[in-house]
Amino acid sequence: MGKISEFKEHDYEVIAREYADLMEVARKRCSNTEEQKIIHKAFEFANQAHKGVRRRSGEPYIIHPIAVAKIVVTNIGLGYKSIVAALLHDVVEDTDYTVDDLRNLFGDKVATLVEGLTKIKTVLDNEDKAEQKSMQAENFKRILLTLNDDVRVVLIKLADRLHNCRTIDSMPDHKRDKILSETMFVFIPLAHRLGLYGIKSEMEDIWLKYKEPEAYNDIKAKINRNISDKEKEIDQFIIPIREALKNADMNFEIKKRVKTPYSIWHKMNTKGVTFEQIYDLYAVRIIFDPSGSKETERDICYHIFSIITAMYKYKSDRVRDWVNFPKSNGYEALHCTLMSHTGIWIETQIRSTRMNEIAEKGIAAHWLYKKDGQTTEGESEMDKWITKVKEILVSPDINALELLDLIHDDLLKSEILVFTPKGDQKTIDKGATALDFAYLIHSHIGAKAIAAKINLKLVPLSTVLRTGDQVEIITAENERPKQDWLHFVQTSKARKLILDQIKSERHTFIKTGRTMLTERLKEIGKSLNDKVVGSLMHDFEMFDSKPEELFFKIGCGMIPLDDLAERLKKYYGINSESYFIVSNSDANHKFVLAPCCTPILGESVVGFKSADGTITVHTRTCKTANSLAAKFGDKIVSVKWGVEANSGSNYLARLALRGTDRIGMINDITRITSKDHDVNIRRFNLGTEDGVFDGFIDLYVHNIKDLEKLIDELKGIKGIESVTRTEL
């Protein structure tokens, strides 16, 4: 919990100030003075229970529950019972008080919320006692299980995580890596799915600040300079909009915002663009109050859209209509990107006060409006998602690690709208196939499916759906699920049901998978042994599984073997302990450079220790590393580059290139790469179609600085649009 020490006068002043700030915002969520008294009672109780205890940062421990309670009310918009539960959330775990004590003092609902939070924390703190399973995955399963009881437990847990992120500076490196990776893998997607954009964005920025501090500071500095240069232009852009809306007798306010450092960094890295090439850096938000108007919220949105697009040109492919088709987390708004008279693109968002409250407070605001009788289509989509999660949770066959992967994938997917033959609207993951749709309708229809009709045209089950498609599934009574289906289904629900339906053949698949792997290894001149199996299991994040699970997944088609030679070639060891330095360890270790992100000298790295003592080194921002740290936090090792890593070693990297083709383009690329930078090209693969080229270069570099310099120079070649480092 923390260290015990006597409080001084300054400590009591800090506590009193923080509590006063909490009460100032909490009063707005209390319907009477009695509720305020209960909050005060909870504070007094928690303050006494945590008296003399300090956090690792040195501040009084009670500051943490006060801060969590503030987030609960200001960022999420929950009521007094949740504020009380937030103040008390660590009492049962860290003191001698029990849930029954809280039930007697604060009632059943508060006690139940605290009990749910205590169960989550108990699992998380006992993860080191785990045997052959990931306690972090068990912890996340417990978090989601509280959706069955009261989603407020999840929301308070998100508030708790946000405050832990805010105070992460006082944590040791390995603990910080674990918390940040869990946050990126689990809590950020969860906040996004629950519509808590403010919490999501703040967590993302904190993640970037500690994972890539140089990039974070550079982007922050550029944002500040850019705002100072462009603020007058944005104000000039807003003036005619404000006048026009006043003339239309609208009741509104206009707010400005700039893209967050993380969203800019993410776009720069995924799109291969520079800071200067991000054209939607700024956004203007028009929030209108529809009360008193005879028009519907939807009509007012379109009315405002027509007013502002009469003044400014808009980018037609950047219009986003989430008024007619709300996101599954309930988000509603009309977005368009307008060109100012001074030549900058500005994203403009149109929302009602209700839409804005839902965008800011997410799921809590949904229920508030539902309580007031203002239900929305978006709210029902949220209920559908929670129902889907509950269906996955109640499955007796799924373990916590599988659940973590299923839910993680599900949280990140965007969605499209499709229709049944009768015209009923259905929401499904973007990229889903006709077979996914069949399983969405009913497991029996999925299992018996043989083909589909999309917009009255007969197509195979593997056909990918698009927004607006009308889908009819054709079935046959004697049909049964096939192994090949696992190659193309996209949704977690369909994959899980197919696996459940073919599990009776598990032994056959294990035998088939083992044979397939043995034969494929023989083709590339290798034999099946523990080292090969161990390497593949690490590659596919199967830390706590048995080899039979690997063979099963190969046998049923979940793991393809097409790239086996490349996988094993990339998985190379470094036998010298001088390559890396392990914090707090005098032992010699074998190191493995992770094939997923292929770390390069100078990059910030993190290690994961396997059962045989081998340490696999990943870049700190690697998706696989975040996934591993979220599941196996106890295996994180703090590592730094050692002396031998500087001794003329070469590191493999892949650059993806895209641009407009011209005569001499390849010569320019190879000249800068080979001659100017003396870089050894391992593979060069570029293709051209209709005057546009794309492809990749695999090359060996000495360190990350050399690679960054090379990327900058390649971007300067005439015709090149993007250069991005990508996975091998």
XYZ file of C-alpha atoms in Angstrom:
728
model
C 0.000 0.000 0.000
C 2.688 2.509 1.004
C 4.974 3.601 3.779
C 3.868 4.746 7.241
C 5.053 8.127 8.544
C 3.711 10.944 10.668
C 1.786 13.643 8.829
C 2.903 17.270 9.084
C 0.863 20.458 8.931
C 1.556 20.797 5.201
C 0.102 17.307 4.583
C -3.162 18.230 6.306
C -3.343 21.445 4.272
C -2.934 19.490 1.022
C -5.622 16.976 2.033
C -8.056 19.761 3.009
C -7.450 21.597 -0.293
C -7.932 18.495 -2.428
C -11.093 17.506 -0.559
C -12.516 21.031 -0.949
C -11.915 20.798 -4.717
C -13.741 17.467 -4.800
C -16.763 18.796 -2.918
C -17.014 21.792 -5.229
C -17.607 19.521 -8.241
C -19.461 16.802 -6.284
C -22.240 19.165 -5.163
C -23.429 19.441 -8.765
C -24.068 15.688 -8.827
C -25.876 15.588 -5.471
C -29.638 16.063 -5.424
C -29.770 17.072 -1.741
C -27.621 17.909 1.282
C -28.066 14.377 2.655
C -26.045 12.975 -0.239
C -23.329 15.566 0.402
C -23.222 14.471 4.038
C -22.698 10.832 2.970
C -19.758 11.877 0.757
C -18.270 13.786 3.686
C -18.776 10.774 5.938
C -16.973 8.552 3.404
C -14.068 11.012 3.205
C -13.716 11.158 7.009
C -13.834 7.358 7.195
C -11.243 6.823 4.416
C -9.030 9.616 5.738
C -8.904 7.977 9.157
C -8.384 4.477 7.665
C -5.394 5.654 5.569
C -4.000 8.019 8.231
C -0.204 8.166 8.317
C 0.153 6.177 5.076
C 1.989 7.647 2.084
C 2.136 6.652 -1.574
C 5.435 5.904 -3.292
C 5.461 9.544 -4.455
C 5.540 10.676 -0.820
C 2.099 12.307 -0.770
C -0.557 11.207 1.794
C -2.346 8.094 0.517
C -5.816 9.670 0.883
C -4.943 12.016 -2.006
C -5.299 9.031 -4.369
C -8.931 8.117 -3.520
C -9.852 11.825 -3.523
C -8.324 12.166 -7.011
C -10.153 9.033 -8.232
C -13.433 10.439 -6.890
C -12.770 13.721 -8.742
C -12.239 11.841 -12.020
C -15.412 9.826 -11.372
C -17.511 12.992 -11.132
C -15.749 15.396 -13.546
C -14.569 13.069 -16.352
C -17.282 10.410 -16.166
C -20.239 12.210 -14.573
C -21.255 9.550 -12.052
C -23.380 10.276 -8.979
C -22.804 10.362 -5.234
C -22.745 6.580 -4.633
C -19.904 6.214 -7.120
C -18.086 9.150 -5.506
C -18.448 7.445 -2.121
C -17.233 4.105 -3.557
C -14.221 5.849 -5.132
C -13.264 7.395 -1.785
C -13.524 3.985 -0.110
C -12.156 1.802 -2.936
C -8.867 0.851 -1.196
C -10.140 0.614 2.395
C -11.084 -3.087 2.425
C -7.922 -4.178 0.608
C -5.441 -2.062 2.566
C -6.909 -1.851 6.092
C -8.652 -4.097 8.611
C -12.141 -2.928 7.628
C -14.431 -5.395 5.821
C -17.124 -5.131 3.169
C -19.701 -5.786 5.911
C -18.384 -2.768 7.834
C -18.966 -0.612 4.759
C -22.400 -2.173 4.200
C -23.444 -1.220 7.728
C -22.132 2.338 7.354
C -22.906 3.203 3.716
C -25.496 0.741 2.466
C -25.545 -2.285 0.197
C -24.911 -0.590 -3.166
C -21.749 1.230 -2.062
C -20.470 -1.938 -0.365
C -21.109 -3.959 -3.538
C -19.181 -1.430 -5.673
C -16.216 -1.472 -3.270
C -16.316 -5.284 -3.120
C -16.134 -5.457 -6.937
C -13.139 -3.100 -6.974
C -11.446 -5.030 -4.137
C -11.770 -8.349 -5.999
C -10.142 -6.779 -9.052
C -7.269 -5.300 -7.028
C -6.685 -8.510 -5.066
C -6.115 -10.488 -8.244
C -3.841 -7.800 -9.684
C -1.671 -7.547 -6.568
C -1.334 -11.336 -6.217
C -0.144 -11.876 -9.781
C 3.322 -12.991 -8.641
C 1.707 -16.023 -6.994
C 0.379 -17.241 -10.317
C 1.071 -20.771 -11.392
C 0.851 -21.569 -15.094
C -1.577 -18.753 -15.851
C -1.595 -15.001 -16.339
C -3.045 -13.280 -13.296
C -3.224 -10.040 -15.277
C -5.560 -11.740 -17.738
C -7.572 -13.121 -14.813
C -7.721 -9.582 -13.464
C -9.119 -8.207 -16.705
C -11.662 -11.008 -16.826
C -12.815 -9.979 -13.358
C -13.104 -6.369 -14.490
C -15.362 -7.385 -17.369
C -17.371 -9.750 -15.190
C -18.469 -6.706 -13.192
C -20.389 -5.644 -16.313
C -22.841 -8.358 -15.301
C -23.375 -6.675 -11.936
C -22.766 -2.951 -12.214
C -20.764 -1.197 -14.930
C -19.889 1.540 -12.423
C -17.194 -0.794 -11.073
C -15.486 -0.700 -14.488
C -15.841 3.080 -14.682
C -14.347 3.628 -11.206
C -11.523 1.239 -12.126
C -10.818 3.366 -15.222
C -10.670 6.450 -12.983
C -8.271 4.599 -10.665
C -6.073 3.644 -13.622
C -6.040 7.221 -14.967
C -4.798 8.584 -11.645
C -2.144 5.838 -11.429
C -0.992 6.939 -14.889
C -0.895 10.576 -13.796
C 1.399 9.646 -10.894
C 3.470 7.036 -12.748
C 6.674 9.070 -12.511
C 7.336 7.717 -9.004
C 7.222 4.077 -10.183
C 10.333 1.947 -10.897
C 10.959 1.188 -14.580
C 9.622 -2.403 -14.637
C 6.427 -1.394 -12.800
C 5.984 1.587 -15.104
C 6.346 -0.628 -18.190
C 3.754 -3.038 -16.841
C 1.227 -0.303 -16.021
C 1.705 1.529 -19.332
C 1.416 -1.660 -21.390
C -1.705 -2.793 -19.541
C -3.122 0.672 -20.090
C -2.487 0.624 -23.855
C -3.613 -2.988 -24.362
C -6.698 -2.980 -22.141
C -7.772 0.270 -20.518
C -7.386 2.678 -23.459
C -9.484 0.488 -25.807
C -12.004 -0.005 -22.978
C -12.276 3.763 -22.397
C -12.758 4.249 -26.141
C -15.483 1.607 -26.324
C -17.288 3.136 -23.339
C -17.154 6.561 -24.996
C -14.763 8.152 -22.488
C -12.673 10.075 -25.015
C -11.140 12.476 -22.486
C -9.813 9.618 -20.344
C -8.665 7.718 -23.442
C -6.740 10.700 -24.838
C -5.042 11.531 -21.538
C -3.926 7.907 -21.064
C -2.574 7.813 -24.633
C -0.541 10.992 -24.097
C 0.915 9.662 -20.826
C 1.814 6.393 -22.592
C 3.648 8.306 -25.327
C 5.354 10.640 -22.832
C 7.084 7.696 -21.114
C 7.450 5.277 -24.029
C 8.781 7.812 -26.557
C 9.768 10.915 -24.539
C 11.760 12.562 -27.362
C 8.895 12.223 -29.848
C 6.381 13.447 -27.243
C 8.405 16.550 -26.358
C 9.118 17.331 -30.016
C 5.421 17.105 -30.974
C 4.359 19.164 -27.936
C 6.835 21.897 -28.892
C 5.599 21.895 -32.511
C 1.968 22.083 -31.377
C 2.728 25.072 -29.149
C 4.583 26.881 -31.940
C 1.842 26.056 -34.436
C -0.955 27.269 -32.150
C 0.852 30.514 -31.580
C 1.201 30.972 -35.379
C -2.306 29.858 -36.346
C -4.520 30.988 -33.436
C -5.471 34.278 -35.101
C -6.328 32.445 -38.320
C -8.631 30.028 -36.451
C -10.306 32.945 -34.649
C -10.839 34.628 -38.025
C -12.306 31.352 -39.328
C -14.797 31.248 -36.432
C -16.025 34.886 -36.650
C -18.296 34.504 -39.746
C -19.635 31.159 -38.431
C -20.593 32.794 -35.152
C -22.321 35.694 -36.944
C -24.229 33.400 -39.301
C -25.496 31.172 -36.476
C -26.571 34.230 -34.467
C -28.520 35.478 -37.501
C -30.170 32.040 -37.726
C -31.340 32.556 -34.112
C -29.334 29.564 -32.824
C -28.445 29.023 -29.157
C -24.865 27.743 -29.353
C -21.228 27.908 -28.232
C -18.044 27.330 -30.232
C -14.935 25.626 -28.819
C -11.453 25.091 -30.303
C -9.211 22.058 -29.910
C -5.907 20.741 -31.275
C -5.096 17.091 -31.980
C -3.412 15.354 -29.034
C 0.324 14.519 -29.174
C -0.454 10.785 -29.278
C -2.957 11.072 -32.139
C -0.415 13.132 -34.112
C 2.405 10.657 -33.341
C 0.195 7.702 -34.284
C -0.792 9.289 -37.596
C 2.820 10.220 -38.394
C 3.927 6.625 -37.793
C 1.055 4.753 -39.446
C 0.697 7.071 -42.458
C 4.382 7.888 -42.862
C 3.711 11.643 -42.877
C 5.447 14.573 -41.197
C 3.918 16.896 -38.603
C 3.479 19.535 -41.308
C 1.500 17.103 -43.510
C -1.257 16.547 -40.916
C -4.062 18.716 -42.246
C -6.686 18.038 -39.533
C -4.501 19.375 -36.725
C -7.204 21.805 -35.616
C -10.867 21.263 -34.843
C -13.729 23.607 -34.082
C -16.695 22.278 -32.148
C -20.152 23.844 -32.559
C -22.398 22.828 -29.641
C -26.050 23.909 -29.909
C -28.903 23.830 -27.407
C -32.040 22.530 -29.187
C -34.451 23.406 -26.370
C -37.249 25.646 -27.590
C -36.667 24.754 -31.251
C -39.326 23.073 -33.361
C -36.580 21.291 -35.343
C -35.126 17.934 -34.278
C -31.466 17.671 -33.212
C -30.763 15.854 -36.462
C -32.336 18.610 -38.584
C -30.466 21.337 -36.681
C -27.154 19.521 -37.358
C -27.857 19.500 -41.103
C -29.068 23.114 -40.972
C -25.759 24.213 -39.378
C -23.853 22.107 -41.928
C -25.600 23.913 -44.782
C -24.806 27.326 -43.225
C -21.075 26.716 -42.733
C -20.487 24.940 -46.071
C -22.056 27.943 -47.810
C -19.167 30.016 -46.392
C -16.278 27.551 -46.714
C -15.326 24.798 -49.144
C -15.416 21.345 -47.561
C -13.565 18.095 -48.246
C -16.341 15.740 -49.426
C -14.495 12.544 -48.492
C -14.047 13.799 -44.908
C -17.751 14.192 -44.033
C -18.679 11.826 -41.177
C -22.379 11.422 -40.395
C -22.653 9.933 -36.914
C -26.041 11.587 -36.421
C -27.859 9.195 -38.739
C -25.535 6.312 -37.856
C -24.201 6.668 -34.265
C -21.047 4.777 -33.271
C -21.526 1.636 -31.195
C -20.340 3.530 -28.095
C -23.176 6.002 -28.636
C -21.125 8.858 -30.131
C -23.261 11.203 -32.246
C -22.048 14.199 -34.244
C -21.735 15.546 -37.764
C -18.110 16.115 -38.847
C -16.754 17.953 -41.869
C -13.345 19.387 -42.786
C -13.424 22.981 -44.057
C -10.800 25.069 -45.844
C -10.286 28.452 -44.171
C -9.812 31.599 -46.255
C -6.122 31.540 -45.228
C -5.625 28.012 -46.588
C -5.663 25.686 -43.558
C -7.936 22.663 -43.147
C -10.053 22.771 -39.989
C -12.201 19.872 -38.843
C -15.596 21.146 -37.717
C -17.785 19.072 -35.406
C -21.490 19.766 -34.950
C -23.170 18.451 -31.769
C -26.184 19.138 -29.584
C -25.632 19.671 -25.845
C -26.871 16.103 -25.304
C -24.498 14.713 -27.946
C -21.630 16.672 -26.407
C -22.378 15.355 -22.921
C -22.371 11.787 -24.281
C -19.116 12.460 -26.170
C -17.499 13.788 -22.970
C -18.963 11.379 -20.396
C -19.689 8.267 -22.494
C -21.777 5.494 -21.062
C -22.663 7.339 -17.832
C -24.315 10.115 -19.862
C -26.301 7.499 -21.826
C -27.907 6.199 -18.702
C -28.541 9.707 -17.422
C -30.483 10.544 -20.591
C -32.176 7.137 -20.561
C -33.324 7.900 -17.010
C -34.757 11.192 -18.267
C -36.604 9.363 -21.036
C -34.311 10.507 -23.859
C -33.211 7.176 -25.351
C -31.073 7.113 -28.475
C -30.123 4.529 -31.066
C -26.485 4.868 -29.989
C -27.394 3.919 -26.435
C -28.993 0.690 -27.628
C -25.822 -0.127 -29.584
C -23.866 0.240 -26.322
C -26.252 -2.208 -24.666
C -25.712 -4.629 -27.548
C -21.941 -4.500 -27.047
C -22.241 -5.146 -23.297
C -24.566 -8.069 -24.059
C -21.995 -9.444 -26.520
C -19.244 -9.222 -23.877
C -21.469 -11.022 -21.376
C -22.068 -13.826 -23.892
C -18.306 -14.328 -24.247
C -17.766 -14.176 -20.481
C -20.251 -16.922 -19.644
C -18.570 -19.449 -21.946
C -17.218 -22.264 -19.742
C -14.492 -23.205 -22.245
C -12.707 -19.887 -22.637
C -9.665 -19.141 -20.477
C -8.646 -15.663 -19.337
C -5.847 -15.237 -21.904
C -8.128 -16.141 -24.818
C -10.719 -13.769 -23.399
C -8.165 -10.962 -23.180
C -7.237 -11.367 -26.853
C -10.873 -11.654 -27.947
C -12.001 -8.563 -26.083
C -8.877 -6.579 -27.042
C -9.497 -7.254 -30.731
C -13.185 -6.492 -30.323
C -12.521 -3.189 -28.536
C -10.318 -1.897 -31.357
C -12.485 -2.760 -34.340
C -14.519 -0.131 -36.149
C -17.943 -1.097 -37.450
C -20.188 -0.924 -40.513
C -23.956 -1.122 -41.020
C -25.539 -3.913 -43.078
C -29.131 -5.072 -43.572
C -31.087 -8.334 -43.430
C -33.369 -9.355 -46.354
C -36.284 -7.782 -44.421
C -34.401 -4.486 -44.061
C -33.427 -4.795 -40.384
C -30.241 -2.846 -39.611
C -27.287 -4.760 -38.116
C -23.910 -3.509 -36.886
C -20.872 -5.683 -37.630
C -17.075 -5.294 -37.501
C -15.439 -3.600 -40.467
C -13.775 -6.323 -42.583
C -16.317 -8.968 -41.542
C -17.412 -11.603 -44.041
C -20.788 -13.075 -44.975
C -20.011 -15.996 -42.635
C -19.413 -13.574 -39.751
C -22.840 -12.117 -40.507
C -24.384 -15.604 -40.430
C -22.979 -16.227 -36.943
C -24.111 -12.757 -35.879
C -27.700 -13.701 -36.734
C -27.553 -17.100 -34.963
C -24.982 -19.805 -34.252
C -27.219 -22.396 -35.960
C -27.376 -20.315 -39.163
C -23.588 -19.913 -39.115
C -22.988 -23.626 -38.636
C -25.332 -24.546 -41.533
C -24.235 -21.812 -43.966
C -23.128 -22.772 -47.488
C -23.257 -19.435 -49.398
C -24.702 -15.935 -49.286
C -26.549 -13.419 -51.423
C -25.243 -9.878 -51.135
C -27.524 -7.334 -52.822
C -29.268 -10.298 -54.499
C -25.999 -11.612 -56.011
C -24.787 -15.119 -55.075
C -21.328 -14.960 -53.417
C -19.082 -17.244 -51.316
C -19.151 -17.044 -47.506
C -15.673 -15.468 -47.483
C -16.930 -12.297 -49.237
C -16.115 -9.145 -47.237
C -19.136 -6.969 -46.425
C -19.429 -3.230 -47.074
C -21.593 -0.576 -45.471
C -25.148 -0.715 -46.827
C -24.996 -4.322 -48.095
C -28.163 -6.366 -47.846
C -27.177 -9.907 -46.845
C -29.078 -13.186 -47.100
C -27.526 -16.441 -45.835
C -28.205 -19.717 -47.661
C -28.101 -22.817 -45.442
C -28.226 -26.602 -45.825
C -29.388 -28.942 -43.068
C -26.522 -31.419 -43.531
C -23.800 -28.693 -43.511
C -21.341 -28.432 -40.594
C -18.491 -26.011 -39.646
C -15.261 -26.433 -41.597
C -11.656 -25.955 -40.526
C -11.044 -23.680 -43.544
C -13.577 -21.173 -42.196
C -11.024 -20.097 -39.582
C -8.844 -18.731 -42.400
C -11.287 -15.945 -43.283
C -13.700 -15.219 -40.407
C -12.939 -11.896 -38.720
C -15.196 -11.536 -35.688
C -14.329 -13.000 -32.303
C -17.862 -14.388 -31.947
C -17.714 -16.380 -35.187
C -14.180 -17.670 -34.503
C -15.121 -18.782 -30.990
C -18.292 -20.565 -32.131
C -16.474 -22.357 -34.962
C -13.737 -23.489 -32.552
C -16.359 -24.663 -30.068
C -18.112 -26.597 -32.821
C -14.932 -28.362 -34.032
C -13.443 -29.034 -30.573
C -14.683 -32.608 -30.670
C -11.976 -33.146 -33.308
C -9.243 -31.602 -31.140
C -7.041 -34.722 -30.999
C -7.195 -35.045 -34.766
C -6.168 -31.418 -35.238
C -3.263 -31.782 -32.783
C -1.977 -34.794 -34.691
C -2.470 -33.047 -38.047
C -0.750 -29.880 -36.809
C 2.274 -31.762 -35.519
C 2.625 -33.586 -38.842
C 2.222 -30.352 -40.831
C 4.896 -28.591 -38.756
C 7.317 -31.550 -38.987
C 6.963 -31.751 -42.780
C 7.272 -27.989 -43.275
C 10.423 -27.917 -41.110
C 11.879 -30.764 -43.150
C 11.324 -28.716 -46.328
C 13.461 -25.870 -44.951
C 16.166 -28.177 -43.597
C 15.190 -28.168 -39.922
C 13.746 -30.689 -37.497
C 11.067 -30.477 -34.839
C 12.599 -29.867 -31.413
C 11.922 -27.990 -28.188
C 13.875 -24.908 -29.339
C 11.801 -24.531 -32.517
C 8.536 -25.100 -30.651
C 9.582 -22.639 -27.921
C 10.503 -19.971 -30.484
C 7.162 -20.319 -32.264
C 5.188 -20.302 -29.018
C 6.935 -17.087 -27.990
C 6.275 -15.599 -31.417
C 2.556 -16.357 -31.122
C 2.353 -15.186 -27.467
C 1.621 -18.676 -26.095
C 3.703 -18.287 -22.927
C 1.476 -20.339 -20.639
C 0.265 -22.905 -23.164
C 1.454 -26.420 -23.869
C 2.953 -27.459 -27.248
C -0.305 -29.310 -28.002
C -2.047 -25.941 -28.223
C 0.434 -24.819 -30.894
C -0.119 -28.035 -32.877
C -3.912 -27.650 -32.522
C -3.853 -24.098 -33.886
C -1.644 -25.164 -36.796
C -3.867 -28.166 -37.483
C -7.132 -26.212 -37.535
C -5.664 -23.424 -39.661
C -5.394 -20.648 -37.072
C -1.606 -20.484 -37.493
C -0.322 -20.597 -41.112
C 3.132 -21.994 -41.880
C 3.788 -20.079 -45.106
C 6.357 -17.786 -43.471
C 7.924 -20.393 -41.173
C 11.440 -20.082 -42.634
C 11.366 -16.302 -42.285
C 10.043 -16.505 -38.715
C 12.783 -18.833 -37.570
C 15.442 -16.879 -39.459
C 14.421 -13.643 -37.748
C 14.401 -15.281 -34.340
C 18.129 -15.065 -33.710
C 20.021 -15.044 -30.442
C 22.832 -12.844 -29.170
C 25.061 -14.908 -26.938
C 27.142 -12.079 -25.481
C 25.945 -10.501 -22.256
C 27.740 -7.312 -23.389
C 25.006 -6.599 -25.931
C 22.563 -5.631 -23.193
C 22.714 -4.629 -19.544
C 20.038 -6.020 -17.251
C 19.153 -3.842 -14.276
C 19.816 -5.423 -10.866
C 21.358 -8.586 -12.314
C 24.919 -9.897 -12.322
C 24.029 -13.066 -14.240
C 24.911 -13.708 -17.877
C 21.918 -14.015 -20.146
C 21.133 -15.069 -23.679
C 19.265 -12.337 -25.541
C 16.893 -12.616 -28.467
C 15.937 -9.662 -30.661
C 12.176 -9.916 -31.140
C 11.261 -10.593 -34.775
C 8.039 -8.567 -34.543
C 9.744 -5.186 -34.081
C 13.464 -5.962 -34.704
C 14.982 -3.441 -32.252
C 17.778 -1.212 -33.527
C 20.647 0.165 -31.462
C 19.586 3.380 -29.740
C 15.886 2.565 -29.547
C 14.227 2.442 -26.150
C 13.790 -1.279 -25.369
C 12.205 -3.626 -22.849
C 12.928 -7.304 -22.149
C 10.780 -10.357 -21.372
C 12.307 -13.325 -19.573
C 11.230 -16.831 -20.589
C 11.297 -19.969 -18.439
C 14.786 -20.966 -19.666
C 16.223 -17.535 -18.767
C 16.389 -16.202 -22.330
C 15.489 -12.500 -22.532
C 13.604 -11.362 -25.628
C 14.160 -7.686 -26.380
C 11.373 -5.560 -27.917
C 11.025 -1.864 -28.663
C 8.960 -0.152 -25.960
C 6.242 0.869 -28.421
C 5.947 -2.601 -30.020
C 2.339 -3.857 -30.065
C 3.466 -7.366 -29.172
C 5.467 -6.017 -26.227
C 2.412 -4.150 -24.964
C 0.344 -7.307 -25.302
C 2.935 -9.390 -23.416
C 3.334 -6.817 -20.643
C -0.443 -6.613 -20.272
C -0.627 -10.386 -19.765
C 2.714 -11.275 -18.159
C 3.864 -8.262 -16.165
C 6.028 -10.410 -13.895
C 8.215 -11.368 -16.882
C 9.258 -7.771 -17.699
C 13.000 -7.089 -17.418
C 14.582 -3.615 -17.580
C 17.334 -3.741 -20.231
C 19.651 -1.195 -21.851
C 22.013 -1.438 -24.808
C 25.500 -2.555 -23.803
C 29.028 -1.932 -25.081
C 29.154 -4.680 -27.683
C 25.986 -3.424 -29.391
C 28.069 -0.457 -30.610
C 30.887 -2.540 -32.097
C 30.028 -2.298 -35.793
C 26.884 -4.412 -35.525
C 24.156 -4.146 -38.158
C 20.421 -4.244 -37.513
C 17.742 -5.245 -39.984
C 14.904 -2.799 -40.719
C 12.140 -2.551 -43.309
C 10.981 0.716 -44.881
C 7.647 0.910 -46.729
C 7.629 3.482 -49.551
C 4.818 5.000 -51.572
C 4.706 7.760 -54.186
C 4.305 8.864 -57.789
C 6.504 6.953 -60.217
C 8.884 8.659 -62.639
C 12.019 7.856 -64.616
C 15.032 7.662 -62.312
C 13.019 7.103 -59.102
C 14.700 3.778 -58.260
C 18.145 5.222 -59.027
C 17.501 8.100 -56.602
C 16.363 5.714 -53.873
C 19.342 3.362 -54.244
C 21.806 6.274 -54.535
C 20.714 7.808 -51.213
C 20.468 4.407 -49.529
C 23.643 2.675 -50.736
C 26.038 5.418 -51.786
C 25.228 8.394 -49.568
C 24.534 6.364 -46.404
C 26.651 3.268 -47.113
C 23.711 1.049 -46.135
C 23.579 -2.583 -47.243
C 20.271 -3.378 -48.963
C 19.094 -6.910 -48.302
C 15.898 -6.812 -50.377
C 14.269 -4.243 -52.684
C 10.639 -4.760 -53.755
C 8.764 -1.961 -55.528
C 5.773 -2.274 -57.860
C 4.075 0.328 -60.082
C 0.446 0.580 -61.171
C -1.213 3.532 -62.945
C 1.744 5.780 -62.190
C 1.763 5.058 -58.443
C 4.465 2.893 -56.866
C 4.613 1.172 -53.496
C 6.799 -1.467 -51.910
C 9.532 -1.917 -49.350
C 13.276 -2.015 -48.761
C 14.932 -4.322 -46.223
C 18.283 -2.925 -45.133
C 20.955 -3.141 -42.437
C 21.705 -0.044 -40.372
C 24.127 0.677 -37.506
C 21.705 2.516 -35.198
C 18.343 4.256 -34.978
C 19.817 7.721 -35.673
C 21.206 6.518 -39.016
C 17.794 5.045 -39.904
C 15.930 8.246 -38.987
C 18.346 10.336 -41.068
C 17.901 7.980 -44.025
C 14.095 8.190 -43.742
C 14.221 11.997 -43.740
C 16.381 12.060 -46.883
C 14.211 9.514 -48.705
C 11.148 11.660 -47.939
C 12.913 14.524 -49.698
C 13.055 12.670 -53.027
C 10.704 14.186 -55.607
C 7.558 12.053 -55.941
C 7.843 10.148 -52.664
C 4.724 10.644 -50.525
C 5.523 8.480 -47.513
C 8.373 6.483 -45.970
C 7.428 4.408 -42.940
C 9.323 1.872 -40.883
C 7.207 -1.274 -40.766
C 7.339 -4.855 -39.507
C 9.439 -7.377 -41.413
